[in-house]
Short mmCIF file of C-alpha atoms in Angstrom, two decimals:
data_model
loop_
_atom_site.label_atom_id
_atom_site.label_comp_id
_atom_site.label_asym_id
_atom_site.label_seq_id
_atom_site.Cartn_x
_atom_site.Cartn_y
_atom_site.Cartn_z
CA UNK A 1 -19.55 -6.66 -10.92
CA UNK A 2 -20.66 -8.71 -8.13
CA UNK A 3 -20.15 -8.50 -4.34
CA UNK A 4 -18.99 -11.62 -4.00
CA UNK A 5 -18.59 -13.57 -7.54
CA UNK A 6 -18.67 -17.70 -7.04
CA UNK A 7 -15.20 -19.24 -6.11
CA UNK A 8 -14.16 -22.34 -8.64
CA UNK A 9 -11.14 -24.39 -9.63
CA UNK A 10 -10.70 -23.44 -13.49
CA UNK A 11 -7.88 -22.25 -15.86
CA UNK A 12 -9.68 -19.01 -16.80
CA UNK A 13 -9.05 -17.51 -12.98
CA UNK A 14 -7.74 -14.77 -11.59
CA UNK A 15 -4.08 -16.80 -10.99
CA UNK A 16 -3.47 -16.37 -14.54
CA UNK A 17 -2.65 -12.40 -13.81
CA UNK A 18 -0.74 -13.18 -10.45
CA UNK A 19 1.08 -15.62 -12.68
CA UNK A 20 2.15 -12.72 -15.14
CA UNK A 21 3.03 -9.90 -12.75
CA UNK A 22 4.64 -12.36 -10.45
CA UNK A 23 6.99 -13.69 -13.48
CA UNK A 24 7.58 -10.91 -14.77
CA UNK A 25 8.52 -9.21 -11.23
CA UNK A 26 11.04 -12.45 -10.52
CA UNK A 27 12.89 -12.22 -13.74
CA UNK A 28 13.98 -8.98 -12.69
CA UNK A 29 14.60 -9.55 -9.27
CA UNK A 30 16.67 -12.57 -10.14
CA UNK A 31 18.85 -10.22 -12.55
CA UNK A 32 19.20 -7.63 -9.41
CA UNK A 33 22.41 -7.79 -7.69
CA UNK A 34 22.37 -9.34 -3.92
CA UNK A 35 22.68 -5.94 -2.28
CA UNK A 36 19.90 -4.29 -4.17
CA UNK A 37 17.78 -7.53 -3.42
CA UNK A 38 18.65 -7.32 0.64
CA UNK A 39 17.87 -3.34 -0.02
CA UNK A 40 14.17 -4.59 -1.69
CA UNK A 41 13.36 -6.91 1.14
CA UNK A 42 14.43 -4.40 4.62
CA UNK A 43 12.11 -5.32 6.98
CA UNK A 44 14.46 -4.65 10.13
CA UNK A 45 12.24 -1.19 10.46
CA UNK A 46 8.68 -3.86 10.73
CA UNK A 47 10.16 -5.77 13.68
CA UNK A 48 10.19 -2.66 15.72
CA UNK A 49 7.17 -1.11 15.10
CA UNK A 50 5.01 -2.56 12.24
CA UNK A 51 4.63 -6.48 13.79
CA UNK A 52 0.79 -5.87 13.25
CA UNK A 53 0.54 -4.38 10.44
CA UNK A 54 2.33 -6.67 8.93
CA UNK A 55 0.23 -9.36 10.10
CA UNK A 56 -2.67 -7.65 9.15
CA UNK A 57 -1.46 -7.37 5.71
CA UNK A 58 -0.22 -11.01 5.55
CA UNK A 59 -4.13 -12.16 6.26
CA UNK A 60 -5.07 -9.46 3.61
CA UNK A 61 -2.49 -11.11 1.03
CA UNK A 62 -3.90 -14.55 1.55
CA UNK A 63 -7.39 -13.68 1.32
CA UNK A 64 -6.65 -11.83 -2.09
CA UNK A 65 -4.84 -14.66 -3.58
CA UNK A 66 -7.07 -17.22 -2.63
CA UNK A 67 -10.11 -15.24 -4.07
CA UNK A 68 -7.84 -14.46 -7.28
CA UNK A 69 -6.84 -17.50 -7.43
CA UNK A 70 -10.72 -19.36 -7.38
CA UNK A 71 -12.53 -16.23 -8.98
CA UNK A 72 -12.97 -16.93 -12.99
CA UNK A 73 -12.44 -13.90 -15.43
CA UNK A 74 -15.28 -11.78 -16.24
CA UNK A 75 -13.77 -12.43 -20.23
CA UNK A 76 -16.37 -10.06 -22.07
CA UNK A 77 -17.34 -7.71 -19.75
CA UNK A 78 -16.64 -3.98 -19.34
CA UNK A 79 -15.01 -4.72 -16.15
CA UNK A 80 -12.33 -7.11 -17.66
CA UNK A 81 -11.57 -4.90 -20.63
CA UNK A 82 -10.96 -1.64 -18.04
CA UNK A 83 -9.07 -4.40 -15.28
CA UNK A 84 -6.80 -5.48 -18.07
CA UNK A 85 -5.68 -2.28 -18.98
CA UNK A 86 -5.72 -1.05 -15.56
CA UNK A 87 -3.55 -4.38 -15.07
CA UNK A 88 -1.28 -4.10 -17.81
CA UNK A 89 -0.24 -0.09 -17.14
CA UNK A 90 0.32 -1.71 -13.39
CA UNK A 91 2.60 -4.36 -14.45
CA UNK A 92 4.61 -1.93 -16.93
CA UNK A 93 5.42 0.33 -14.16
CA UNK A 94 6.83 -2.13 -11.42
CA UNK A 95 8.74 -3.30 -13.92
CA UNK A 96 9.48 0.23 -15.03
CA UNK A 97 10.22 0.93 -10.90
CA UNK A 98 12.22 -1.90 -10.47
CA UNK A 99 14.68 -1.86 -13.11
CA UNK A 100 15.22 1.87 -11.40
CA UNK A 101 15.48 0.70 -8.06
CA UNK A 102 18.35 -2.37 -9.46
CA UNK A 103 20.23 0.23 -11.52
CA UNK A 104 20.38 2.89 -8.84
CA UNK A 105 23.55 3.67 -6.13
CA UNK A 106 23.30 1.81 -3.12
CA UNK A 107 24.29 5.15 -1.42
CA UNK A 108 21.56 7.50 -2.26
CA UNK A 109 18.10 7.84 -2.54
CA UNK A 110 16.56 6.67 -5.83
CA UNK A 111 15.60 9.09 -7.74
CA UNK A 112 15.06 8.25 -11.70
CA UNK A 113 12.60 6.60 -13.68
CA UNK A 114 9.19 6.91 -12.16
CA UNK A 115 10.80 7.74 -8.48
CA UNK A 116 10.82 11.29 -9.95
CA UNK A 117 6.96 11.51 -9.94
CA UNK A 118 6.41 9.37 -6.46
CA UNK A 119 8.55 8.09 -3.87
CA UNK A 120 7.11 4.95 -3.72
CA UNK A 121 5.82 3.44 -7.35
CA UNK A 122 6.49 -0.23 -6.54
CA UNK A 123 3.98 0.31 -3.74
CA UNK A 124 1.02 2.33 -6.21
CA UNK A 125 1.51 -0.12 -9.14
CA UNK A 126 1.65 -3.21 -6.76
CA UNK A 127 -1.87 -1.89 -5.88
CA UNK A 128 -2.38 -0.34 -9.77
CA UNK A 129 -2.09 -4.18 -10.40
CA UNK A 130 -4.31 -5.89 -8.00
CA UNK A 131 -7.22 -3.13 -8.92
CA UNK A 132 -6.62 -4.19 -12.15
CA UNK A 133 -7.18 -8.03 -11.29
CA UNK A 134 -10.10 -6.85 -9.04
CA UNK A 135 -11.66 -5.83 -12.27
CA UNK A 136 -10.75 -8.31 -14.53
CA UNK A 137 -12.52 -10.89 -11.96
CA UNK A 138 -15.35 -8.77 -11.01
CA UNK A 139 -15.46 -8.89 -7.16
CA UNK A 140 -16.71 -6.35 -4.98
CA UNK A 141 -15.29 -7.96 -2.08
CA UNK A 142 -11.45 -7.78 -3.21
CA UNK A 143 -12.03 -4.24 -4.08
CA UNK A 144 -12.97 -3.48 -0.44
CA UNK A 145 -10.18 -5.52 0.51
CA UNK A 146 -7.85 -3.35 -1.52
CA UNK A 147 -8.86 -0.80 0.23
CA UNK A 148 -7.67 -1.98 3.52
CA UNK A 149 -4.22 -3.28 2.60
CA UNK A 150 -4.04 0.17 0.69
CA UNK A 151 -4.54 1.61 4.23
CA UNK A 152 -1.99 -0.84 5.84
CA UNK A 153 0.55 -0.06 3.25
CA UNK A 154 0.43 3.59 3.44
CA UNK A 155 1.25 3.12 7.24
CA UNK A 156 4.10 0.59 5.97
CA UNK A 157 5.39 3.39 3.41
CA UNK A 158 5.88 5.68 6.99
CA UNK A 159 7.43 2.95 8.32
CA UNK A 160 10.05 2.86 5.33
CA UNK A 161 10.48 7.08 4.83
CA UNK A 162 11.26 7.29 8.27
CA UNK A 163 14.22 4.28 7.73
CA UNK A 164 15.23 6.06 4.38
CA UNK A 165 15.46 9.50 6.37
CA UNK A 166 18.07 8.07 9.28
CA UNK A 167 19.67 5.87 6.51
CA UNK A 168 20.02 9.09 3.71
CA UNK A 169 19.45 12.14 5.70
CA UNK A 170 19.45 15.55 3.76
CA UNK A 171 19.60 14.16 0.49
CA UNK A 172 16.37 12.09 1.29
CA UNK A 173 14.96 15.32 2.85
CA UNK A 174 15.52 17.08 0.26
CA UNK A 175 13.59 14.14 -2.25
CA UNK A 176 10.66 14.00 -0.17
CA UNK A 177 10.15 17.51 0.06
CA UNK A 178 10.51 17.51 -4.33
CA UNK A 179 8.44 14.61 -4.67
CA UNK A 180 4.91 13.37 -3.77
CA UNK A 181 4.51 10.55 -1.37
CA UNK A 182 2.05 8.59 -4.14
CA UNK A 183 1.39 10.32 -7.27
CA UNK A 184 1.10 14.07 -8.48
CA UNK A 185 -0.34 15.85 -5.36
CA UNK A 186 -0.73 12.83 -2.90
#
């Protein structure tokens, strides 16, 4: 692992795993029904209170995907062989989250699949994912980034309970207070 591993053009990079997830994640979305896509993409709760988070997490974004993107695999190393695992349990579970968020009512709180151990796993395997790339490209310096958009999204996931609690009410109430924010006990 290095802090910051040297940035080159090359086929073996760190795109190859955004280009996975990122396929895999649009092939689903395209097969998702317009109202559960507008219902994936609210962001009328950001324009009132989250403009700079959102910014903040925008910068994050690019940095990360320009680093994947010019960072070459670390094919043989320890760190690889844990980051693709760590990658491939990631990309199993959005897909595993996201075919429950298509297939569930528009008028209640979803609640199957892997919502019934978290309330948000498209957020925790989004970030499942890119610790997995992290790895799998050896940089020190995405990891700490990680750790700030991790930061910036939890304050995004308040944003989004507080929108699901005026949109759902008691039944949502009654799901958060069931099931952990993250993951077991968080």
């Amino acid at each position: 692992m290095e802090f910051f591993p040297i940035l080159e053009f090359g086929w073996l990079n760190g795109w190859l795993l955004l280009v996975i997830f990122f396929g895999i994640f649009g092939v689903i979305v395209l097969t998702c029904p317009k109202e559960v896509i507008a219902r994936l993409y609210e962001e009328e709760e950001w324009k009132k209170r989250g403009i700079f988070l959102k910014i903040t997490g925008l910068i994050a974004v690019l940095f990360f995907y320009i680093l994947f993107i010019l960072t070459p695999l670390k094919i043989g190393s320890i760190e690889f062989l844990i980051g693709i695992i760590i990658f491939a349990i990631g990309t199993i579970g959005m897909a595993m989250a996201l075919l429950s968020f298509k297939n569930a009512p528009l008028d209640k709180p979803i609640t199957s699949g892997l919502y019934r151990i978290s309330r948000n796993p498209q957020m925790l395997t989004i970030y499942i994912v890119f610790l997995g790339i992290c790895l799998t490209i050896g940089s020190g310096i995405e990891l700490i980034i990680l750790g700030f958009s991790i930061i910036g999204g939890h304050f995004r996931i308040l944003c989004e309970e507080r929108k699901l609690l005026e949109q759902y009410g008691e039944s949502y109430e009654e799901y958060k207070n069931k099931i952990p924010r993250y993951f077991l006990f968080f």
